[in-house]
Amino acid sequence: MTAMAGLGIAVAFKPGPASAEASEIVVCNWGGAALEAFQKAYGEPFKAKSGMEVVIDGAGPATGAIRAMVDSKNVTWDATDGGMVDAVVLGKGGFVEPIDYSIVDKSLVGEGLAAEFGICNYTYSNVLAYDAKKVGATAPSSWNDFFDLEKFPGKRTMCKWIQGQLEAVLLADGVKPEEMYPLDVDRAFKKLEPLLPQLIFWESGAQSQQLFRDGEVVMGNIWHTRANLLRKENPDYTWTWNQNLMFASAWSVPKGNPAGKKVFDFINSSLDPESQVTLLRLMGNGPSNPKALALMTDEDKAVYSLAPENAKTGLPISAQYYADNEAELQNKFLDFISR
Amino acid sequence: MTSFQRWAFCLTVPAALLTLCLYVLPILQVLALSFTEPTFGLGNYVALFQNAAIGRVVRTTVFVSAVTTVLTIVMSYAVAFALVHMPPATRRVALFMVMVPFWISVLVRAFAWITILRRNGVLNSALVGSGAVSQPLELVYNQFGVVVGMVHYMMPFAIMLLYANLSEIDLRIIQAARSLGARPVTIFFRVWLPLSMPGLAIAGLFIVIFSLGFLVTPAILGAGRVLMVAEYISVQISSTLRWGVATALSTMLLLVVGILIALAMRSPALRAAFEGGRK
């Protein structure tokens, strides 16, 4: 109920223009290690170029939070770090500004990464991560192995949030990548049902890491960025790029953002290959600018979803499909896993 | 009303106004969305009753809340009963122990339970190590784990409420019962229990109302496998943007709690509890 009360306060009090000065850009991301990393990769270079301070707020730009801000005309964020799906959904609802492509250079990002209400700031993947100590001599190498309890006994983890979950299940069930969408939900549930007793569902990246550290699971469907952090801690934790599920994250601009058009200068600056490689090295978030590949070492490419050898078996997640179906599907999924 | 009473009543006006303007009105504004979003009318409420998934969420919530309430009451009564019978020095220490969890965040407590209950956790390691069980038990990421976490959260509240009630019972009544030849068991069931009804009633009501709205504990200890109303509402608010359904469900929750309180206030035990201390 606190969320509701918060919304209520926001609705009851309509302060004047938001407190952010137009001399700064306020970026909202998901917090944790990303606070410092965004400042280093995006904030510092932008300040050097424009003299404008970049403030990173780690509150988490959930679509509900953006909607509450815009509805109450109390917008404090200039750029939000959400998924490409969120950008489409928020655009449809009229809660975000269209990206101004007279300021933002569309050609800086790869094919299909620039949309009306969002432009890709980085890419990441859901991958099959595993604990090499626990899986025996042969490592799991496909989603098929995720379902093979005989060869790989033990618990697995999947995410409570729907994007990229059923795709893995359907790949294991033999659906061809090019025939993935629209998802055959009933088929996916049927395949997943027998595995439910062996599953623990994570809801935050930190939790997905903890399940591996605690030895609770032998493998899982987790973000490659988190698998990368795990591997840095302990090389026993690793992942396969085979059948990885590729996501585009995106900048969106809430309607009536305090810094106005200036935010697009920031967005444009964040597409700089140097900035993007910095973020890759700090977090594993992959560049959306193809030119960044030329700046990468082999070590960098090993954690980059869009590096040619990693992308070749990858399945691009359809933002349009989720924009149309996510709410319905998310509720169905929560209902299914809690039976 | 004497003029002093009027003056005393006026002291409550600022707080009441503040609550009304900053809390009640905004919440009503938000709850009104359930009639206007996405279209005007009662559509959201009709959907609540037609949606099988919401029915399951409500059933889970009621079941988990009921089990939590019964377990909390039984265990808290035992602790409160012991507190009443302790020498004062021991009681001070015991009360301190009861209060400690109060000062620890609900999030930390949920994660602490995971550490204890998980597959390779403290409890399972001890059980497997001692040979009591051959396979680790499934103690968390299910309803059992959620109930453990919720009972642990609610017990300090229940203990304080019951202790306040039990310590008001006149011990001379107990002595009278004993001198009339009643056995300890009889004394408990015929004297202690009836006299502690007000405390039990108010503690029970308090826990039920609290449990219905639990969010963090079921989300963490249930890990997706135990979906309760508060989490369902939170998902609809922050990720699926179905504010109409979310606010309709919140309104229903508020109504149910209101009805529970109204019903409870009709019972003599609760009325006595709220008028406690006026001997």
PDB file of C-alpha atoms in Angstrom, chain B residues 11-253:
ATOM      1  CA  LEU B  11      -5.810  18.663  20.425  1.00  0.00           C
ATOM      2  CA  THR B  12      -6.560  15.830  18.010  1.00  0.00           C
ATOM      3  CA  VAL B  13      -7.811  18.128  15.251  1.00  0.00           C
ATOM      4  CA  PRO B  14      -4.418  19.009  13.649  1.00  0.00           C
ATOM      5  CA  ALA B  15      -3.438  15.350  13.374  1.00  0.00           C
ATOM      6  CA  ALA B  16      -6.840  14.436  11.947  1.00  0.00           C
ATOM      7  CA  LEU B  17      -6.669  17.217   9.340  1.00  0.00           C
ATOM      8  CA  LEU B  18      -3.157  16.230   8.333  1.00  0.00           C
ATOM      9  CA  THR B  19      -4.187  12.601   7.916  1.00  0.00           C
ATOM     10  CA  LEU B  20      -7.251  13.581   5.949  1.00  0.00           C
ATOM     11  CA  CYS B  21      -5.455  15.881   3.510  1.00  0.00           C
ATOM     12  CA  LEU B  22      -2.216  13.995   3.062  1.00  0.00           C
ATOM     13  CA  TYR B  23      -3.376  10.409   3.341  1.00  0.00           C
ATOM     14  CA  VAL B  24      -7.082   9.736   3.120  1.00  0.00           C
ATOM     15  CA  LEU B  25      -7.910  12.046   0.199  1.00  0.00           C
ATOM     16  CA  PRO B  26      -4.947  11.011  -1.991  1.00  0.00           C
ATOM     17  CA  ILE B  27      -5.713   7.358  -1.371  1.00  0.00           C
ATOM     18  CA  LEU B  28      -9.358   7.877  -2.278  1.00  0.00           C
ATOM     19  CA  GLN B  29      -8.188   9.666  -5.431  1.00  0.00           C
ATOM     20  CA  VAL B  30      -6.078   6.659  -6.392  1.00  0.00           C
ATOM     21  CA  LEU B  31      -8.792   4.146  -5.499  1.00  0.00           C
ATOM     22  CA  ALA B  32     -11.214   6.106  -7.686  1.00  0.00           C
ATOM     23  CA  LEU B  33      -9.111   4.948 -10.643  1.00  0.00           C
ATOM     24  CA  SER B  34     -10.763   1.539 -10.223  1.00  0.00           C
ATOM     25  CA  PHE B  35     -13.994   3.064 -11.572  1.00  0.00           C
ATOM     26  CA  THR B  36     -12.458   5.089 -14.393  1.00  0.00           C
ATOM     27  CA  GLU B  37      -9.559   3.060 -15.741  1.00  0.00           C
ATOM     28  CA  PRO B  38      -9.455   1.881 -18.552  1.00  0.00           C
ATOM     29  CA  THR B  39     -13.163   2.749 -19.070  1.00  0.00           C
ATOM     30  CA  PHE B  40     -15.789   4.274 -16.789  1.00  0.00           C
ATOM     31  CA  GLY B  41     -17.862   1.783 -14.794  1.00  0.00           C
ATOM     32  CA  LEU B  42     -17.647  -1.321 -12.636  1.00  0.00           C
ATOM     33  CA  GLY B  43     -15.755  -3.381 -15.228  1.00  0.00           C
ATOM     34  CA  ASN B  44     -12.735  -3.895 -12.972  1.00  0.00           C
ATOM     35  CA  TYR B  45     -14.849  -5.282 -10.150  1.00  0.00           C
ATOM     36  CA  VAL B  46     -16.647  -7.654 -12.497  1.00  0.00           C
ATOM     37  CA  ALA B  47     -13.256  -8.794 -13.775  1.00  0.00           C
ATOM     38  CA  LEU B  48     -12.065  -9.467 -10.207  1.00  0.00           C
ATOM     39  CA  PHE B  49     -14.816 -12.010  -9.676  1.00  0.00           C
ATOM     40  CA  GLN B  50     -14.517 -13.590 -13.111  1.00  0.00           C
ATOM     41  CA  ASN B  51     -10.750 -13.971 -13.131  1.00  0.00           C
ATOM     42  CA  ALA B  52      -9.712 -17.433 -11.951  1.00  0.00           C
ATOM     43  CA  ALA B  53      -6.126 -16.326 -11.381  1.00  0.00           C
ATOM     44  CA  ILE B  54      -7.174 -13.553  -8.991  1.00  0.00           C
ATOM     45  CA  GLY B  55      -9.383 -16.090  -7.214  1.00  0.00           C
ATOM     46  CA  ARG B  56      -6.325 -18.277  -6.662  1.00  0.00           C
ATOM     47  CA  VAL B  57      -4.291 -15.328  -5.383  1.00  0.00           C
ATOM     48  CA  VAL B  58      -7.046 -14.452  -2.911  1.00  0.00           C
ATOM     49  CA  ARG B  59      -7.349 -18.080  -1.734  1.00  0.00           C
ATOM     50  CA  THR B  60      -3.581 -18.320  -1.200  1.00  0.00           C
ATOM     51  CA  THR B  61      -3.646 -15.058   0.761  1.00  0.00           C
ATOM     52  CA  VAL B  62      -6.527 -16.140   2.996  1.00  0.00           C
ATOM     53  CA  PHE B  63      -5.006 -19.562   3.643  1.00  0.00           C
ATOM     54  CA  VAL B  64      -1.513 -18.273   4.455  1.00  0.00           C
ATOM     55  CA  SER B  65      -2.964 -15.494   6.650  1.00  0.00           C
ATOM     56  CA  ALA B  66      -5.149 -17.948   8.567  1.00  0.00           C
ATOM     57  CA  VAL B  67      -2.290 -20.384   9.232  1.00  0.00           C
ATOM     58  CA  THR B  68      -0.017 -17.491  10.233  1.00  0.00           C
ATOM     59  CA  THR B  69      -2.619 -16.144  12.637  1.00  0.00           C
ATOM     60  CA  VAL B  70      -3.267 -19.461  14.383  1.00  0.00           C
ATOM     61  CA  LEU B  71       0.429 -20.319  14.790  1.00  0.00           C
ATOM     62  CA  THR B  72       1.355 -16.810  15.916  1.00  0.00           C
ATOM     63  CA  ILE B  73      -1.405 -16.709  18.512  1.00  0.00           C
ATOM     64  CA  VAL B  74      -0.569 -20.124  19.990  1.00  0.00           C
ATOM     65  CA  MET B  75       3.175 -19.471  20.240  1.00  0.00           C
ATOM     66  CA  SER B  76       2.820 -15.874  21.381  1.00  0.00           C
ATOM     67  CA  TYR B  77       0.381 -16.875  24.087  1.00  0.00           C
ATOM     68  CA  ALA B  78       2.903 -19.362  25.433  1.00  0.00           C
ATOM     69  CA  VAL B  79       5.628 -16.687  25.528  1.00  0.00           C
ATOM     70  CA  ALA B  80       3.342 -14.041  27.049  1.00  0.00           C
ATOM     71  CA  PHE B  81       2.131 -16.532  29.665  1.00  0.00           C
ATOM     72  CA  ALA B  82       5.724 -17.319  30.583  1.00  0.00           C
ATOM     73  CA  LEU B  83       6.577 -13.590  30.752  1.00  0.00           C
ATOM     74  CA  VAL B  84       3.819 -12.995  33.297  1.00  0.00           C
ATOM     75  CA  HIS B  85       5.168 -15.731  35.542  1.00  0.00           C
ATOM     76  CA  MET B  86       8.847 -14.687  35.458  1.00  0.00           C
ATOM     77  CA  PRO B  87      10.739 -12.877  38.188  1.00  0.00           C
ATOM     78  CA  PRO B  88      11.108  -9.185  37.159  1.00  0.00           C
ATOM     79  CA  ALA B  89      14.857  -9.396  36.420  1.00  0.00           C
ATOM     80  CA  THR B  90      14.429 -12.337  34.029  1.00  0.00           C
ATOM     81  CA  ARG B  91      11.384 -10.686  32.482  1.00  0.00           C
ATOM     82  CA  ARG B  92      13.388  -7.580  31.573  1.00  0.00           C
ATOM     83  CA  VAL B  93      15.876  -9.737  29.650  1.00  0.00           C
ATOM     84  CA  ALA B  94      13.106 -11.779  28.017  1.00  0.00           C
ATOM     85  CA  LEU B  95      11.191  -8.662  26.934  1.00  0.00           C
ATOM     86  CA  PHE B  96      14.389  -7.283  25.446  1.00  0.00           C
ATOM     87  CA  MET B  97      14.803 -10.510  23.433  1.00  0.00           C
ATOM     88  CA  VAL B  98      11.229 -10.175  22.182  1.00  0.00           C
ATOM     89  CA  MET B  99      11.853  -6.575  21.124  1.00  0.00           C
ATOM     90  CA  VAL B 100      15.129  -7.127  19.219  1.00  0.00           C
ATOM     91  CA  PRO B 101      13.507  -8.349  15.959  1.00  0.00           C
ATOM     92  CA  PHE B 102      11.383  -5.175  16.017  1.00  0.00           C
ATOM     93  CA  TRP B 103      14.469  -3.108  15.227  1.00  0.00           C
ATOM     94  CA  ILE B 104      15.585  -5.224  12.274  1.00  0.00           C
ATOM     95  CA  SER B 105      14.301  -4.440   8.793  1.00  0.00           C
ATOM     96  CA  VAL B 106      11.754  -6.826   7.337  1.00  0.00           C
ATOM     97  CA  LEU B 107      14.008  -7.324   4.324  1.00  0.00           C
ATOM     98  CA  VAL B 108      16.952  -8.395   6.456  1.00  0.00           C
ATOM     99  CA  ARG B 109      14.737 -10.772   8.405  1.00  0.00           C
ATOM    100  CA  ALA B 110      13.445 -12.403   5.224  1.00  0.00           C
ATOM    101  CA  PHE B 111      16.974 -12.924   3.905  1.00  0.00           C
ATOM    102  CA  ALA B 112      18.074 -14.264   7.282  1.00  0.00           C
ATOM    103  CA  TRP B 113      15.345 -16.899   7.051  1.00  0.00           C
ATOM    104  CA  ILE B 114      16.575 -17.872   3.605  1.00  0.00           C
ATOM    105  CA  THR B 115      20.047 -18.399   5.060  1.00  0.00           C
ATOM    106  CA  ILE B 116      18.597 -20.638   7.747  1.00  0.00           C
ATOM    107  CA  LEU B 117      16.060 -22.577   5.685  1.00  0.00           C
ATOM    108  CA  ARG B 118      17.648 -22.971   2.254  1.00  0.00           C
ATOM    109  CA  ARG B 119      18.854 -26.313   0.886  1.00  0.00           C
ATOM    110  CA  ASN B 120      22.423 -25.863   2.118  1.00  0.00           C
ATOM    111  CA  GLY B 121      21.361 -23.573   4.933  1.00  0.00           C
ATOM    112  CA  VAL B 122      22.086 -23.700   8.638  1.00  0.00           C
ATOM    113  CA  LEU B 123      19.136 -25.920   9.530  1.00  0.00           C
ATOM    114  CA  ASN B 124      19.420 -28.424   6.675  1.00  0.00           C
ATOM    115  CA  SER B 125      23.197 -28.764   7.181  1.00  0.00           C
ATOM    116  CA  ALA B 126      22.615 -29.582  10.831  1.00  0.00           C
ATOM    117  CA  LEU B 127      19.840 -32.064  10.046  1.00  0.00           C
ATOM    118  CA  VAL B 128      21.776 -33.863   7.316  1.00  0.00           C
ATOM    119  CA  GLY B 129      25.005 -33.741   9.314  1.00  0.00           C
ATOM    120  CA  SER B 130      23.415 -35.349  12.365  1.00  0.00           C
ATOM    121  CA  GLY B 131      21.824 -38.034  10.202  1.00  0.00           C
ATOM    122  CA  ALA B 132      18.304 -36.975  11.168  1.00  0.00           C
ATOM    123  CA  VAL B 133      17.365 -36.746   7.475  1.00  0.00           C
ATOM    124  CA  SER B 134      19.096 -38.211   4.430  1.00  0.00           C
ATOM    125  CA  GLN B 135      18.003 -35.513   1.958  1.00  0.00           C
ATOM    126  CA  PRO B 136      17.767 -31.761   2.705  1.00  0.00           C
ATOM    127  CA  LEU B 137      14.162 -30.747   3.435  1.00  0.00           C
ATOM    128  CA  GLU B 138      12.289 -28.256   1.254  1.00  0.00           C
ATOM    129  CA  LEU B 139      11.815 -25.534   3.843  1.00  0.00           C
ATOM    130  CA  VAL B 140      11.783 -22.361   1.761  1.00  0.00           C
ATOM    131  CA  TYR B 141      10.588 -21.048  -1.632  1.00  0.00           C
ATOM    132  CA  ASN B 142       7.193 -22.499  -0.716  1.00  0.00           C
ATOM    133  CA  GLN B 143       4.243 -21.761   1.596  1.00  0.00           C
ATOM    134  CA  PHE B 144       6.047 -23.241   4.581  1.00  0.00           C
ATOM    135  CA  GLY B 145       8.883 -20.737   4.276  1.00  0.00           C
ATOM    136  CA  VAL B 146       6.454 -17.850   3.832  1.00  0.00           C
ATOM    137  CA  VAL B 147       4.509 -18.843   6.956  1.00  0.00           C
ATOM    138  CA  VAL B 148       7.718 -19.129   8.999  1.00  0.00           C
ATOM    139  CA  GLY B 149       8.780 -15.634   7.945  1.00  0.00           C
ATOM    140  CA  MET B 150       5.365 -14.136   8.589  1.00  0.00           C
ATOM    141  CA  VAL B 151       4.938 -15.764  12.000  1.00  0.00           C
ATOM    142  CA  HIS B 152       8.382 -14.521  13.003  1.00  0.00           C
ATOM    143  CA  TYR B 153       7.455 -11.025  11.888  1.00  0.00           C
ATOM    144  CA  MET B 154       4.141 -10.971  13.740  1.00  0.00           C
ATOM    145  CA  MET B 155       5.151 -12.598  17.027  1.00  0.00           C
ATOM    146  CA  PRO B 156       6.635  -9.540  18.804  1.00  0.00           C
ATOM    147  CA  PHE B 157       3.390  -7.609  18.144  1.00  0.00           C
ATOM    148  CA  ALA B 158       1.241 -10.476  19.369  1.00  0.00           C
ATOM    149  CA  ILE B 159       3.409 -11.088  22.436  1.00  0.00           C
ATOM    150  CA  MET B 160       3.215  -7.426  23.470  1.00  0.00           C
ATOM    151  CA  LEU B 161      -0.574  -7.310  23.026  1.00  0.00           C
ATOM    152  CA  LEU B 162      -1.111 -10.562  24.928  1.00  0.00           C
ATOM    153  CA  TYR B 163       1.369  -9.655  27.646  1.00  0.00           C
ATOM    154  CA  ALA B 164      -0.412  -6.339  28.244  1.00  0.00           C
ATOM    155  CA  ASN B 165      -3.670  -8.241  28.629  1.00  0.00           C
ATOM    156  CA  LEU B 166      -2.331 -11.100  30.800  1.00  0.00           C
ATOM    157  CA  SER B 167      -0.459  -8.798  33.151  1.00  0.00           C
ATOM    158  CA  GLU B 168      -3.743  -7.038  33.936  1.00  0.00           C
ATOM    159  CA  ILE B 169      -5.323 -10.244  35.233  1.00  0.00           C
ATOM    160  CA  ASP B 170      -5.621 -10.124  39.012  1.00  0.00           C
ATOM    161  CA  LEU B 171      -3.527 -12.973  40.395  1.00  0.00           C
ATOM    162  CA  ARG B 172      -5.743 -13.184  43.467  1.00  0.00           C
ATOM    163  CA  ILE B 173      -8.417 -14.729  41.245  1.00  0.00           C
ATOM    164  CA  ILE B 174      -5.979 -17.523  40.408  1.00  0.00           C
ATOM    165  CA  GLN B 175      -5.217 -18.028  44.097  1.00  0.00           C
ATOM    166  CA  ALA B 176      -8.941 -18.166  44.809  1.00  0.00           C
ATOM    167  CA  ALA B 177      -9.419 -20.838  42.164  1.00  0.00           C
ATOM    168  CA  ARG B 178      -6.566 -22.852  43.626  1.00  0.00           C
ATOM    169  CA  SER B 179      -7.905 -22.594  47.181  1.00  0.00           C
ATOM    170  CA  LEU B 180     -11.258 -23.842  45.923  1.00  0.00           C
ATOM    171  CA  GLY B 181      -9.472 -27.001  44.766  1.00  0.00           C
ATOM    172  CA  ALA B 182      -9.052 -26.429  41.013  1.00  0.00           C
ATOM    173  CA  ARG B 183      -6.210 -28.309  39.295  1.00  0.00           C
ATOM    174  CA  PRO B 184      -3.663 -26.337  37.195  1.00  0.00           C
ATOM    175  CA  VAL B 185      -5.249 -27.518  33.911  1.00  0.00           C
ATOM    176  CA  THR B 186      -8.699 -26.495  35.113  1.00  0.00           C
ATOM    177  CA  ILE B 187      -7.383 -23.133  36.270  1.00  0.00           C
ATOM    178  CA  PHE B 188      -5.877 -22.501  32.852  1.00  0.00           C
ATOM    179  CA  PHE B 189      -8.976 -23.393  30.870  1.00  0.00           C
ATOM    180  CA  ARG B 190     -11.591 -22.002  33.269  1.00  0.00           C
ATOM    181  CA  VAL B 191      -9.801 -18.883  34.536  1.00  0.00           C
ATOM    182  CA  TRP B 192      -6.779 -17.790  32.469  1.00  0.00           C
ATOM    183  CA  LEU B 193      -8.224 -18.454  29.042  1.00  0.00           C
ATOM    184  CA  PRO B 194     -11.620 -16.730  29.503  1.00  0.00           C
ATOM    185  CA  LEU B 195      -9.917 -13.719  31.105  1.00  0.00           C
ATOM    186  CA  SER B 196      -7.434 -13.423  28.226  1.00  0.00           C
ATOM    187  CA  MET B 197     -10.122 -13.448  25.523  1.00  0.00           C
ATOM    188  CA  PRO B 198      -9.901  -9.668  24.935  1.00  0.00           C
ATOM    189  CA  GLY B 199      -6.161  -9.944  24.341  1.00  0.00           C
ATOM    190  CA  LEU B 200      -6.554 -12.957  22.068  1.00  0.00           C
ATOM    191  CA  ALA B 201      -9.260 -11.209  20.087  1.00  0.00           C
ATOM    192  CA  ILE B 202      -7.322  -8.024  19.507  1.00  0.00           C
ATOM    193  CA  ALA B 203      -4.062  -9.854  18.740  1.00  0.00           C
ATOM    194  CA  GLY B 204      -5.885 -12.142  16.313  1.00  0.00           C
ATOM    195  CA  LEU B 205      -7.555  -9.252  14.517  1.00  0.00           C
ATOM    196  CA  PHE B 206      -4.280  -7.366  14.333  1.00  0.00           C
ATOM    197  CA  ILE B 207      -2.398 -10.317  12.797  1.00  0.00           C
ATOM    198  CA  VAL B 208      -5.105 -11.150  10.263  1.00  0.00           C
ATOM    199  CA  ILE B 209      -5.222  -7.553   9.032  1.00  0.00           C
ATOM    200  CA  PHE B 210      -1.447  -7.322   8.845  1.00  0.00           C
ATOM    201  CA  SER B 211      -1.081 -10.698   7.115  1.00  0.00           C
ATOM    202  CA  LEU B 212      -3.545  -9.891   4.355  1.00  0.00           C
ATOM    203  CA  GLY B 213      -1.287  -7.074   3.204  1.00  0.00           C
ATOM    204  CA  PHE B 214       2.123  -8.755   3.496  1.00  0.00           C
ATOM    205  CA  LEU B 215       4.359  -7.982   0.531  1.00  0.00           C
ATOM    206  CA  VAL B 216       8.096  -8.369   1.133  1.00  0.00           C
ATOM    207  CA  THR B 217       8.117 -11.614   3.112  1.00  0.00           C
ATOM    208  CA  PRO B 218       5.998 -13.700   0.682  1.00  0.00           C
ATOM    209  CA  ALA B 219       7.857 -12.258  -2.313  1.00  0.00           C
ATOM    210  CA  ILE B 220      11.282 -13.199  -0.964  1.00  0.00           C
ATOM    211  CA  LEU B 221      10.533 -16.441   0.879  1.00  0.00           C
ATOM    212  CA  GLY B 222       7.994 -17.598  -1.710  1.00  0.00           C
ATOM    213  CA  ALA B 223      10.221 -16.768  -4.711  1.00  0.00           C
ATOM    214  CA  GLY B 224       7.354 -16.745  -7.195  1.00  0.00           C
ATOM    215  CA  ARG B 225       5.759 -19.919  -5.882  1.00  0.00           C
ATOM    216  CA  VAL B 226       3.529 -18.145  -3.344  1.00  0.00           C
ATOM    217  CA  LEU B 227       1.659 -15.243  -4.874  1.00  0.00           C
ATOM    218  CA  MET B 228      -0.292 -13.085  -2.431  1.00  0.00           C
ATOM    219  CA  VAL B 229      -2.608 -10.133  -2.969  1.00  0.00           C
ATOM    220  CA  ALA B 230      -0.137  -7.366  -2.089  1.00  0.00           C
ATOM    221  CA  GLU B 231       2.480  -8.649  -4.514  1.00  0.00           C
ATOM    222  CA  TYR B 232      -0.127  -9.089  -7.232  1.00  0.00           C
ATOM    223  CA  ILE B 233      -1.198  -5.465  -6.740  1.00  0.00           C
ATOM    224  CA  SER B 234       2.390  -4.275  -6.801  1.00  0.00           C
ATOM    225  CA  VAL B 235       3.066  -6.079 -10.111  1.00  0.00           C
ATOM    226  CA  GLN B 236      -0.028  -4.510 -11.687  1.00  0.00           C
ATOM    227  CA  ILE B 237       0.999  -1.041 -10.486  1.00  0.00           C
ATOM    228  CA  SER B 238       4.660  -1.032 -11.410  1.00  0.00           C
ATOM    229  CA  SER B 239       5.035  -3.365 -14.352  1.00  0.00           C
ATOM    230  CA  THR B 240       1.855  -4.312 -16.190  1.00  0.00           C
ATOM    231  CA  LEU B 241       0.302  -0.834 -15.777  1.00  0.00           C
ATOM    232  CA  ARG B 242      -3.114  -2.358 -15.040  1.00  0.00           C
ATOM    233  CA  TRP B 243      -3.947   0.279 -12.490  1.00  0.00           C
ATOM    234  CA  GLY B 244      -7.676  -0.300 -12.789  1.00  0.00           C
ATOM    235  CA  VAL B 245      -7.392  -3.908 -11.613  1.00  0.00           C
ATOM    236  CA  ALA B 246      -4.803  -2.983  -8.980  1.00  0.00           C
ATOM    237  CA  THR B 247      -6.917  -0.248  -7.440  1.00  0.00           C
ATOM    238  CA  ALA B 248     -10.080  -2.383  -7.585  1.00  0.00           C
ATOM    239  CA  LEU B 249      -8.255  -5.132  -5.693  1.00  0.00           C
ATOM    240  CA  SER B 250      -6.904  -2.584  -3.183  1.00  0.00           C
ATOM    241  CA  THR B 251     -10.403  -1.240  -2.633  1.00  0.00           C
ATOM    242  CA  MET B 252     -11.690  -4.761  -1.991  1.00  0.00           C
ATOM    243  CA  LEU B 253      -8.851  -5.370   0.469  1.00  0.00           C
TER     244      LEU B 253
END
